[in-house]
Tab-separated table of C-alpha atoms in Angstrom:
chain	number	residue	atom	x	y	z
A	1	MET	CA	-27.818	-5.839	10.341
A	2	LYS	CA	-28.206	-4.813	6.772
A	3	LYS	CA	-27.388	-7.459	4.182
A	4	TRP	CA	-24.601	-5.495	2.467
A	5	PHE	CA	-22.785	-4.984	5.764
A	6	ILE	CA	-22.937	-8.659	6.689
A	7	SER	CA	-21.738	-9.698	3.231
A	8	ALA	CA	-18.763	-7.358	3.382
A	9	PHE	CA	-17.881	-8.546	6.873
A	10	LEU	CA	-17.942	-12.196	5.818
A	11	MET	CA	-15.855	-11.462	2.729
A	12	MET	CA	-13.151	-9.997	4.974
A	13	MET	CA	-13.175	-13.036	7.237
A	14	ALA	CA	-13.013	-15.623	4.460
A	15	VAL	CA	-9.216	-15.583	4.102
A	16	THR	CA	-7.042	-18.645	3.671
A	17	ALA	CA	-3.115	-18.578	3.370
A	18	ARG	CA	-0.171	-17.517	1.186
A	19	ALA	CA	3.357	-18.049	0.067
A	20	ASP	CA	5.763	-15.198	-0.555
A	21	LEU	CA	4.284	-12.510	-2.764
A	22	VAL	CA	5.857	-11.918	-6.176
A	23	VAL	CA	4.889	-8.922	-8.294
A	24	GLU	CA	3.982	-9.588	-11.931
A	25	VAL	CA	3.389	-6.558	-14.148
A	26	THR	CA	0.401	-7.266	-16.381
A	27	GLN	CA	0.153	-3.842	-18.004
A	28	GLY	CA	2.445	-0.802	-18.199
A	29	VAL	CA	2.313	2.628	-19.745
A	30	ASP	CA	1.993	2.745	-23.521
A	31	ALA	CA	5.670	3.616	-24.042
A	32	PRO	CA	7.736	2.739	-20.944
A	33	THR	CA	11.131	4.423	-20.784
A	34	PRO	CA	13.956	2.041	-21.760
A	35	ILE	CA	16.667	1.901	-19.110
A	36	ALA	CA	19.718	-0.288	-18.504
A	37	VAL	CA	20.606	-1.123	-14.909
A	38	VAL	CA	24.096	-2.574	-15.249
A	39	PRO	CA	25.249	-5.204	-12.718
A	40	PHE	CA	27.169	-3.452	-9.957
A	41	GLN	CA	30.833	-4.322	-9.564
A	42	ALA	CA	31.726	-5.587	-6.078
A	43	THR	CA	35.215	-5.194	-4.649
A	44	GLY	CA	36.501	-7.047	-1.615
A	45	LEU	CA	33.220	-8.629	-0.532
A	46	ALA	CA	30.615	-11.220	-1.429
A	47	LEU	CA	27.098	-9.792	-1.669
A	48	ASN	CA	24.053	-11.740	-0.532
A	49	GLU	CA	21.771	-9.597	-2.718
A	50	ASP	CA	22.047	-8.397	-6.310
A	51	ILE	CA	21.471	-4.668	-5.839
A	52	ALA	CA	21.282	-3.860	-9.535
A	53	GLN	CA	18.735	-6.626	-10.161
A	54	ILE	CA	16.524	-5.359	-7.346
A	55	VAL	CA	16.686	-1.830	-8.782
A	56	SER	CA	15.877	-3.163	-12.250
A	57	ASP	CA	12.947	-5.172	-10.894
A	58	ASP	CA	11.634	-2.180	-8.918
A	59	LEU	CA	11.674	0.082	-11.951
A	60	GLY	CA	10.165	-2.589	-14.183
A	61	ARG	CA	7.330	-3.282	-11.732
A	62	SER	CA	6.402	0.384	-11.686
A	63	GLY	CA	5.264	0.038	-15.305
A	64	PHE	CA	6.975	3.321	-16.198
A	65	PHE	CA	10.261	1.714	-17.261
A	66	LYS	CA	11.423	-1.124	-19.496
A	67	PRO	CA	14.720	-2.423	-18.096
A	68	MET	CA	17.200	-3.947	-20.506
A	69	ASN	CA	17.804	-7.685	-20.281
A	70	ARG	CA	21.303	-8.350	-18.952
A	71	SER	CA	22.013	-10.925	-21.640
A	72	ASN	CA	21.732	-8.164	-24.257
A	73	MET	CA	24.211	-5.800	-22.586
A	74	LEU	CA	27.446	-5.172	-24.501
A	75	GLY	CA	29.430	-4.514	-21.339
A	76	THR	CA	29.264	-3.923	-17.609
A	77	PRO	CA	30.789	-0.510	-16.915
A	78	SER	CA	31.072	0.588	-13.295
A	79	THR	CA	32.707	4.014	-13.796
A	80	GLU	CA	31.985	6.962	-16.074
A	81	GLU	CA	35.216	6.350	-18.018
A	82	GLN	CA	33.983	2.888	-18.986
A	83	VAL	CA	30.685	4.141	-20.412
A	84	PHE	CA	30.458	4.374	-24.213
A	85	PHE	CA	27.151	6.137	-24.775
A	86	ARG	CA	26.913	5.164	-28.422
A	87	ASP	CA	26.746	1.453	-27.544
A	88	TRP	CA	23.895	2.010	-25.073
A	89	ARG	CA	22.091	4.361	-27.429
A	90	VAL	CA	22.276	1.824	-30.274
A	91	SER	CA	20.933	-0.759	-27.810
A	92	GLY	CA	17.791	1.378	-27.474
A	93	ASN	CA	18.287	2.824	-23.991
A	94	ASP	CA	17.357	6.329	-22.919
A	95	TYR	CA	18.991	6.025	-19.485
A	96	MET	CA	21.450	3.793	-17.681
A	97	VAL	CA	22.446	3.106	-14.085
A	98	ILE	CA	25.913	1.913	-13.092
A	99	GLY	CA	27.393	1.217	-9.681
A	100	HIS	CA	30.223	-0.098	-7.564
A	101	VAL	CA	29.997	-1.722	-4.126
A	102	ALA	CA	32.873	-1.780	-1.642
A	103	PRO	CA	33.393	-2.426	2.082
A	104	ALA	CA	32.931	0.461	4.509
A	105	ALA	CA	33.654	0.957	8.206
A	106	ASN	CA	32.022	-1.136	10.938
A	107	GLY	CA	31.051	-3.972	8.637
A	108	GLN	CA	28.923	-1.799	6.380
A	109	VAL	CA	29.068	-1.426	2.598
A	110	GLN	CA	29.100	1.563	0.285
A	111	ALA	CA	27.292	1.549	-3.042
A	112	SER	CA	28.422	4.307	-5.411
A	113	VAL	CA	25.728	4.730	-8.044
A	114	GLU	CA	25.381	6.965	-11.119
A	115	LEU	CA	22.433	7.668	-13.409
A	116	TYR	CA	23.082	8.791	-16.975
A	117	ASP	CA	20.985	10.265	-19.760
A	118	VAL	CA	22.220	8.194	-22.691
A	119	LEU	CA	20.754	10.433	-25.398
A	120	LYS	CA	22.249	13.632	-23.970
A	121	GLU	CA	25.410	11.868	-22.748
A	122	ARG	CA	25.294	13.488	-19.331
A	123	LYS	CA	25.156	12.462	-15.703
A	124	VAL	CA	21.728	13.013	-14.113
A	125	TRP	CA	22.469	11.935	-10.545
A	126	SER	CA	25.131	10.261	-8.441
A	127	GLU	CA	25.381	9.312	-4.775
A	128	THR	CA	27.276	7.020	-2.443
A	129	VAL	CA	24.844	5.054	-0.313
A	130	THR	CA	25.977	3.369	2.912
A	131	GLY	CA	24.103	0.429	4.342
A	132	ASN	CA	24.312	-2.739	6.389
A	133	SER	CA	25.579	-5.780	4.509
A	134	ASN	CA	22.557	-7.731	5.786
A	135	ASN	CA	20.065	-5.183	4.462
A	136	LEU	CA	21.184	-4.599	0.908
A	137	ARG	CA	17.563	-4.585	-0.244
A	138	ASP	CA	17.148	-1.330	1.684
A	139	VAL	CA	20.079	0.141	-0.243
A	140	ALA	CA	18.599	-1.087	-3.521
A	141	HIS	CA	15.116	0.280	-2.817
A	142	TYR	CA	16.618	3.656	-1.865
A	143	ILE	CA	18.465	3.772	-5.185
A	144	SER	CA	15.251	2.844	-6.992
A	145	ASP	CA	13.440	5.681	-5.225
A	146	GLN	CA	16.061	8.207	-6.314
A	147	VAL	CA	16.156	7.047	-9.938
A	148	PHE	CA	12.353	6.997	-10.119
A	149	GLU	CA	12.063	10.536	-8.732
A	150	LYS	CA	14.810	11.950	-10.972
A	151	LEU	CA	13.151	10.574	-14.096
A	152	THR	CA	9.434	10.923	-13.338
A	153	GLY	CA	9.226	13.840	-10.893
A	154	LEU	CA	7.284	11.604	-8.458
A	155	LYS	CA	8.740	10.600	-5.128
A	156	GLY	CA	9.523	6.895	-5.168
A	157	ALA	CA	7.762	4.487	-2.809
A	158	PHE	CA	9.916	1.374	-3.194
A	159	SER	CA	11.349	1.737	0.335
A	160	THR	CA	7.924	1.595	1.936
A	161	ARG	CA	6.245	-1.481	3.437
A	162	ILE	CA	2.923	-3.231	3.111
A	163	VAL	CA	0.971	-5.259	5.637
A	164	TYR	CA	-1.715	-7.786	4.806
A	165	VAL	CA	-3.670	-10.638	6.362
A	166	THR	CA	-3.303	-14.299	5.438
A	167	ALA	CA	-4.560	-17.569	6.849
A	168	LYS	CA	-3.785	-21.226	6.410
A	169	MET	CA	-6.476	-23.866	6.689
A	170	ASN	CA	-5.093	-26.693	8.806
A	171	THR	CA	-8.283	-28.738	8.867
A	172	PRO	CA	-11.827	-27.783	7.781
A	173	GLY	CA	-12.884	-24.891	9.961
A	174	ASN	CA	-9.447	-24.626	11.606
A	175	PHE	CA	-7.229	-21.752	10.402
A	176	THR	CA	-3.962	-20.098	11.318
A	177	TYR	CA	-4.248	-16.366	10.636
A	178	LYS	CA	-1.232	-14.109	10.229
A	179	LEU	CA	-0.685	-10.394	10.011
A	180	GLN	CA	2.297	-10.095	7.679
A	181	MET	CA	4.615	-7.196	6.830
A	182	ALA	CA	6.806	-7.118	3.714
A	183	ASP	CA	8.676	-4.780	1.415
A	184	SER	CA	6.464	-2.992	-1.097
A	185	ASP	CA	7.458	-5.656	-3.639
A	186	GLY	CA	6.384	-8.496	-1.335
A	187	ALA	CA	9.932	-9.533	-0.369
A	188	ARG	CA	11.172	-10.214	3.168
A	189	PRO	CA	7.788	-11.060	4.702
A	190	ARG	CA	7.677	-11.382	8.462
A	191	THR	CA	4.879	-12.197	10.858
A	192	ILE	CA	3.615	-9.417	13.109
A	193	LEU	CA	0.870	-11.478	14.725
A	194	GLN	CA	-0.273	-15.085	14.495
A	195	SER	CA	-3.637	-16.271	15.764
A	196	LYS	CA	-6.172	-19.045	15.470
A	197	GLU	CA	-8.847	-16.362	15.151
A	198	PRO	CA	-9.431	-13.802	12.347
A	199	ILE	CA	-7.391	-10.609	12.033
A	200	LEU	CA	-8.886	-7.637	10.169
A	201	SER	CA	-8.365	-4.033	9.139
A	202	PRO	CA	-4.650	-3.315	9.701
A	203	ALA	CA	-3.859	0.416	9.645
A	204	TRP	CA	-0.520	2.258	9.835
A	205	SER	CA	0.189	5.207	12.092
A	206	GLN	CA	1.404	8.210	10.120
A	207	ASP	CA	4.989	7.831	11.374
A	208	GLY	CA	5.034	4.142	10.450
A	209	SER	CA	5.914	3.003	13.981
A	210	LYS	CA	2.614	1.370	14.955
A	211	LEU	CA	-0.205	-0.721	13.569
A	212	ALA	CA	-3.811	-0.786	14.673
A	213	TYR	CA	-5.909	-3.822	13.784
A	214	VAL	CA	-8.881	-5.929	14.807
A	215	SER	CA	-8.327	-9.354	16.338
A	216	PHE	CA	-10.867	-11.981	17.405
A	217	GLU	CA	-8.392	-13.775	19.686
A	218	SER	CA	-10.524	-13.106	22.768
A	219	SER	CA	-13.598	-14.634	21.033
A	220	ARG	CA	-15.036	-11.252	20.034
A	221	PRO	CA	-13.587	-8.419	17.949
A	222	ALA	CA	-11.209	-6.106	19.790
A	223	ILE	CA	-8.999	-3.281	18.530
A	224	TYR	CA	-5.285	-3.480	19.285
A	225	VAL	CA	-2.365	-1.088	18.789
A	226	GLN	CA	1.043	-2.672	18.322
A	227	GLU	CA	4.523	-1.111	18.370
A	228	LEU	CA	6.467	-2.537	15.439
A	229	ALA	CA	9.911	-2.020	16.982
A	230	THR	CA	9.140	-3.842	20.237
A	231	GLY	CA	6.086	-5.947	19.452
A	232	GLN	CA	4.334	-4.460	22.492
A	233	ARG	CA	0.537	-4.590	22.131
A	234	GLN	CA	-2.298	-2.754	23.789
A	235	LYS	CA	-5.995	-3.581	23.598
A	236	VAL	CA	-7.728	-0.224	23.186
A	237	GLN	CA	-11.372	-1.156	22.627
A	238	THR	CA	-13.414	-4.266	23.349
A	239	PHE	CA	-17.038	-3.269	23.831
A	240	ARG	CA	-19.826	-5.766	23.402
A	241	GLY	CA	-20.718	-6.012	19.728
A	242	LEU	CA	-18.694	-4.621	16.857
A	243	ASN	CA	-15.255	-3.053	17.407
A	244	GLY	CA	-13.776	-2.392	13.994
A	245	SER	CA	-12.186	-0.344	11.222
A	246	PRO	CA	-9.483	1.582	13.139
A	247	ALA	CA	-7.990	4.570	11.292
A	248	TRP	CA	-5.185	6.782	12.604
A	249	SER	CA	-5.474	10.556	12.658
A	250	PRO	CA	-2.648	12.312	10.758
A	251	ASP	CA	-0.993	13.408	14.021
A	252	GLY	CA	-1.195	9.912	15.518
A	253	SER	CA	-3.043	11.009	18.650
A	254	ARG	CA	-6.476	9.593	17.819
A	255	LEU	CA	-8.166	6.620	16.237
A	256	ALA	CA	-11.404	6.763	14.298
A	257	LEU	CA	-13.232	3.463	14.734
A	258	VAL	CA	-16.602	1.780	14.419
A	259	LEU	CA	-18.496	0.577	17.487
A	260	SER	CA	-21.960	-0.902	17.887
A	261	LYS	CA	-21.996	-0.641	21.674
A	262	ASP	CA	-25.149	1.512	21.499
A	263	GLY	CA	-26.904	-0.957	19.210
A	264	ASN	CA	-25.997	0.409	15.778
A	265	PRO	CA	-22.633	0.696	13.989
A	266	GLU	CA	-21.465	4.307	14.403
A	267	VAL	CA	-18.177	6.164	13.943
A	268	TYR	CA	-16.348	7.217	17.101
A	269	ILE	CA	-13.058	8.995	17.774
A	270	LEU	CA	-10.778	7.663	20.512
A	271	THR	CA	-8.134	9.967	22.022
A	272	LEU	CA	-5.369	7.523	22.849
A	273	ALA	CA	-3.680	9.500	25.619
A	274	THR	CA	-6.820	9.963	27.693
A	275	GLY	CA	-9.130	7.191	26.527
A	276	GLN	CA	-11.834	9.762	25.753
A	277	LEU	CA	-14.370	8.401	23.278
A	278	ASP	CA	-16.507	10.737	21.167
A	279	ARG	CA	-19.347	9.577	18.949
A	280	VAL	CA	-19.365	11.600	15.714
A	281	THR	CA	-22.167	9.981	13.689
A	282	HIS	CA	-25.782	9.645	14.794
A	283	HIS	CA	-28.057	7.798	12.404
A	284	TYR	CA	-30.144	4.638	12.269
A	285	GLY	CA	-28.237	3.633	9.133
A	286	ILE	CA	-24.927	1.763	9.234
A	287	ASP	CA	-21.877	4.062	9.411
A	288	THR	CA	-18.541	2.300	8.932
A	289	GLU	CA	-15.075	2.303	7.284
A	290	PRO	CA	-13.816	5.703	8.510
A	291	THR	CA	-10.687	7.324	7.103
A	292	TRP	CA	-9.142	10.714	7.824
A	293	ALA	CA	-8.661	13.582	5.423
A	294	PRO	CA	-4.965	14.553	5.225
A	295	ASP	CA	-5.549	17.788	7.186
A	296	GLY	CA	-7.170	15.906	10.084
A	297	GLN	CA	-10.237	18.156	9.969
A	298	SER	CA	-12.618	15.715	8.316
A	299	ILE	CA	-13.485	12.030	8.371
A	300	LEU	CA	-14.795	10.092	5.402
A	301	PHE	CA	-16.959	7.045	6.014
A	302	THR	CA	-19.344	4.626	4.316
A	303	SER	CA	-23.045	4.819	5.170
A	304	ASP	CA	-26.284	3.342	3.876
A	305	ARG	CA	-28.314	6.216	5.329
A	306	ALA	CA	-29.580	7.040	1.825
A	307	GLY	CA	-30.625	3.432	1.235
A	308	LEU	CA	-27.430	1.885	-0.199
A	309	PRO	CA	-23.738	2.311	0.702
A	310	GLN	CA	-22.234	5.645	-0.334
A	311	ILE	CA	-19.268	7.671	0.910
A	312	TYR	CA	-19.711	10.777	3.057
A	313	SER	CA	-17.443	13.427	4.522
A	314	LEU	CA	-17.931	14.826	8.022
A	315	ASN	CA	-16.219	18.087	8.986
A	316	LEU	CA	-15.293	17.566	12.637
A	317	PRO	CA	-15.215	21.197	13.873
A	318	THR	CA	-18.546	22.129	12.244
A	319	ARG	CA	-20.144	18.645	11.997
A	320	GLU	CA	-21.169	19.521	8.436
A	321	LEU	CA	-22.024	16.341	6.518
A	322	LYS	CA	-21.488	16.046	2.772
A	323	ARG	CA	-22.250	13.141	0.461
A	324	LEU	CA	-19.331	12.567	-1.931
A	325	THR	CA	-20.464	9.717	-4.193
A	326	TYR	CA	-23.581	9.577	-6.338
A	327	GLU	CA	-22.644	7.544	-9.404
A	328	GLY	CA	-23.644	3.895	-8.985
A	329	LYS	CA	-25.698	2.214	-6.296
A	330	TYR	CA	-22.730	1.006	-4.213
A	331	ASN	CA	-19.557	2.883	-3.238
A	332	SER	CA	-17.551	1.963	-0.150
A	333	ARG	CA	-14.117	1.836	1.528
A	334	GLY	CA	-13.108	5.359	0.511
A	335	ARG	CA	-9.439	6.346	0.748
A	336	LEU	CA	-7.869	9.705	-0.134
A	337	THR	CA	-4.567	10.498	-1.822
A	338	GLN	CA	-2.196	12.572	0.303
A	339	ASP	CA	-3.118	15.770	-1.531
A	340	GLY	CA	-6.796	15.140	-0.735
A	341	ARG	CA	-7.871	15.452	-4.363
A	342	PHE	CA	-8.577	11.864	-5.412
A	343	LEU	CA	-10.903	9.431	-3.656
A	344	THR	CA	-10.446	5.712	-4.304
A	345	MET	CA	-13.222	3.287	-3.503
A	346	VAL	CA	-14.918	-0.031	-4.177
A	347	HIS	CA	-17.552	0.672	-6.825
A	348	GLN	CA	-20.257	-1.747	-7.957
A	349	ASP	CA	-21.691	-1.831	-11.437
A	350	GLY	CA	-23.515	-4.511	-13.426
A	351	SER	CA	-20.380	-6.648	-13.741
A	352	GLY	CA	-19.291	-6.693	-10.107
A	353	PHE	CA	-17.148	-4.841	-7.600
A	354	HIS	CA	-14.279	-2.777	-8.990
A	355	ILE	CA	-11.692	-0.261	-7.838
A	356	ALA	CA	-12.612	3.251	-8.931
A	357	VAL	CA	-11.243	6.738	-8.396
A	358	GLN	CA	-13.146	10.013	-8.192
A	359	ASP	CA	-11.587	13.423	-8.776
A	360	LEU	CA	-13.100	15.504	-5.979
A	361	LYS	CA	-12.501	18.726	-7.913
A	362	THR	CA	-14.407	17.660	-11.013
A	363	ASN	CA	-16.428	14.739	-9.524
A	364	ARG	CA	-15.377	12.581	-12.481
A	365	LEU	CA	-15.459	8.864	-11.622
A	366	ASP	CA	-13.189	6.404	-13.445
A	367	ILE	CA	-13.427	2.629	-13.016
A	368	LEU	CA	-9.861	1.306	-12.978
A	369	THR	CA	-10.259	-2.485	-12.794
A	370	SER	CA	-12.228	-5.072	-14.748
A	371	SER	CA	-12.130	-7.945	-12.235
A	372	SER	CA	-15.365	-8.467	-10.351
A	373	LEU	CA	-14.449	-9.096	-6.702
A	374	ASP	CA	-12.119	-6.220	-5.833
A	375	GLU	CA	-11.915	-4.859	-2.288
A	376	SER	CA	-9.796	-3.056	0.332
A	377	PRO	CA	-8.011	-0.367	-1.712
A	378	THR	CA	-4.919	1.240	-0.175
A	379	ILE	CA	-2.830	3.979	-1.770
A	380	ALA	CA	0.953	4.282	-2.073
A	381	PRO	CA	2.190	7.366	-0.199
A	382	ASN	CA	3.197	9.044	-3.467
A	383	GLY	CA	-0.360	8.625	-4.769
A	384	SER	CA	0.717	6.733	-7.884
A	385	ILE	CA	-0.546	3.197	-7.209
A	386	ILE	CA	-3.629	1.694	-5.574
A	387	MET	CA	-3.133	-1.764	-4.100
A	388	TYR	CA	-6.201	-3.907	-3.470
A	389	ALA	CA	-7.373	-7.466	-2.848
A	390	THR	CA	-9.010	-9.482	-5.599
A	391	LYS	CA	-9.467	-13.021	-6.909
A	392	LYS	CA	-7.283	-14.801	-9.454
A	393	GLY	CA	-7.708	-18.465	-10.311
A	394	GLY	CA	-10.087	-18.874	-7.407
A	395	LYS	CA	-7.562	-17.557	-4.879
A	396	GLY	CA	-7.267	-14.246	-3.117
A	397	VAL	CA	-4.307	-12.167	-4.317
A	398	LEU	CA	-3.111	-8.612	-4.033
A	399	ALA	CA	-3.071	-6.475	-7.141
A	400	GLY	CA	-2.267	-2.907	-8.069
A	401	VAL	CA	-3.365	-0.284	-10.543
A	402	SER	CA	-2.068	3.218	-11.177
A	403	LEU	CA	-4.297	6.182	-10.499
A	404	ASP	CA	-4.746	6.692	-14.239
A	405	GLY	CA	-5.394	2.977	-14.874
A	406	ARG	CA	-2.440	2.543	-17.255
A	407	VAL	CA	-0.207	0.422	-15.006
A	408	ARG	CA	-1.398	-2.879	-13.539
A	409	PHE	CA	0.255	-5.687	-11.606
A	410	THR	CA	-0.668	-8.712	-9.513
A	411	MET	CA	1.091	-10.253	-6.510
A	412	PRO	CA	0.211	-13.943	-6.852
A	413	ASN	CA	1.070	-16.600	-4.318
A	414	GLY	CA	0.915	-20.356	-4.325
A	415	ASP	CA	-0.615	-21.153	-0.972
A	416	GLY	CA	-4.097	-19.725	-0.499
A	417	ASP	CA	-5.631	-16.296	-0.134
A	418	VAL	CA	-4.324	-12.862	0.841
A	419	ARG	CA	-6.533	-9.976	1.991
A	420	GLU	CA	-6.639	-6.613	3.741
A	421	PRO	CA	-3.565	-4.806	2.343
A	422	ALA	CA	-2.405	-1.550	3.923
A	423	TRP	CA	0.415	0.502	2.408
A	424	SER	CA	2.745	2.254	4.841
A	425	PRO	CA	3.489	5.975	4.834
A	426	TYR	CA	7.038	7.062	4.047
A	427	LEU	CA	9.118	5.512	6.813
A	428	GLN	CA	11.404	7.625	8.993
């Protein structure tokens, strides 16, 4: 195999473990919008989560907002009558969120929340949100999504999930690998799969109900599909040689994947209902890392058929092949935003491997990160943030950068490396 392919493969396998992920914003927009998220008043119940704090943290992590410190608040209003706009305006806030939480039927809770424009002294949005008392983070993330959309015009993605791969070294050469799923902020992690062998390339189905991934548990790489609700798993491919890089079609009926069963890594399409397997690339070069265009008519993939890794697009009905990347000698792991306009990738220059984005309308390429070992980009479903794996202090961590490069964050952990992030679609 070609040297670049082997190196990339080994980088993916060299994972070692993690503690809970915690997002730290390292850079925001030049002038984040000041907002006060007032502690919610609770009546008749004891809450196991601070909804207002979660909302404040969500908005602060986005980089678009600067939440007010609670210790500087002059009061804690929970109704419109208790709001004195002058006080909040003098405190430097453009917007404020207030709320009240009370018991509801069947053991649930109701959070009544209101968003105000402090400068114009008017209500922007209000809603009563009902949720389970054991899942108040879901209520909080929903509120964050609504506030974010009302004030930025972008659909919020705080209620989505991420999956990622970790491993813990027990003794030299002996690891415990885990496929983990967590909230988009890294909270509430849970284990989807645990194995003594490597796990690679997790990918979400478009409806968010299933994951496809590669596991070495049977001593060689095999592709599995797992139902998240039931945990039921199915091995879908296990040919001799490479079985890798599964990617769901937008309608969920097919998987694009990479097989070397004919001697060379090529892109295939598997129809899940029938098991039909169609080979769509035919070249002596290495073709890998497929991803679907949002319309399901094209597949993007990485190939070294021109000498070094670049990203190509293959129209499936016509089989027309188009090279998309030309700038730089190495571009790989292409992923498209949901509107199909922007292509994110791993781009190599003289200082290392970075996350870059290319506008497919203008072909302009912008390098978004300055770290040197960046890999595995995945895009939030609203197209605002790219999450990726990188190194910090000698350990693998997840990090994020906005599509325009102005917002940055890291998700450090205290117990080893984290790799292979995949951001969920909007969940039903």
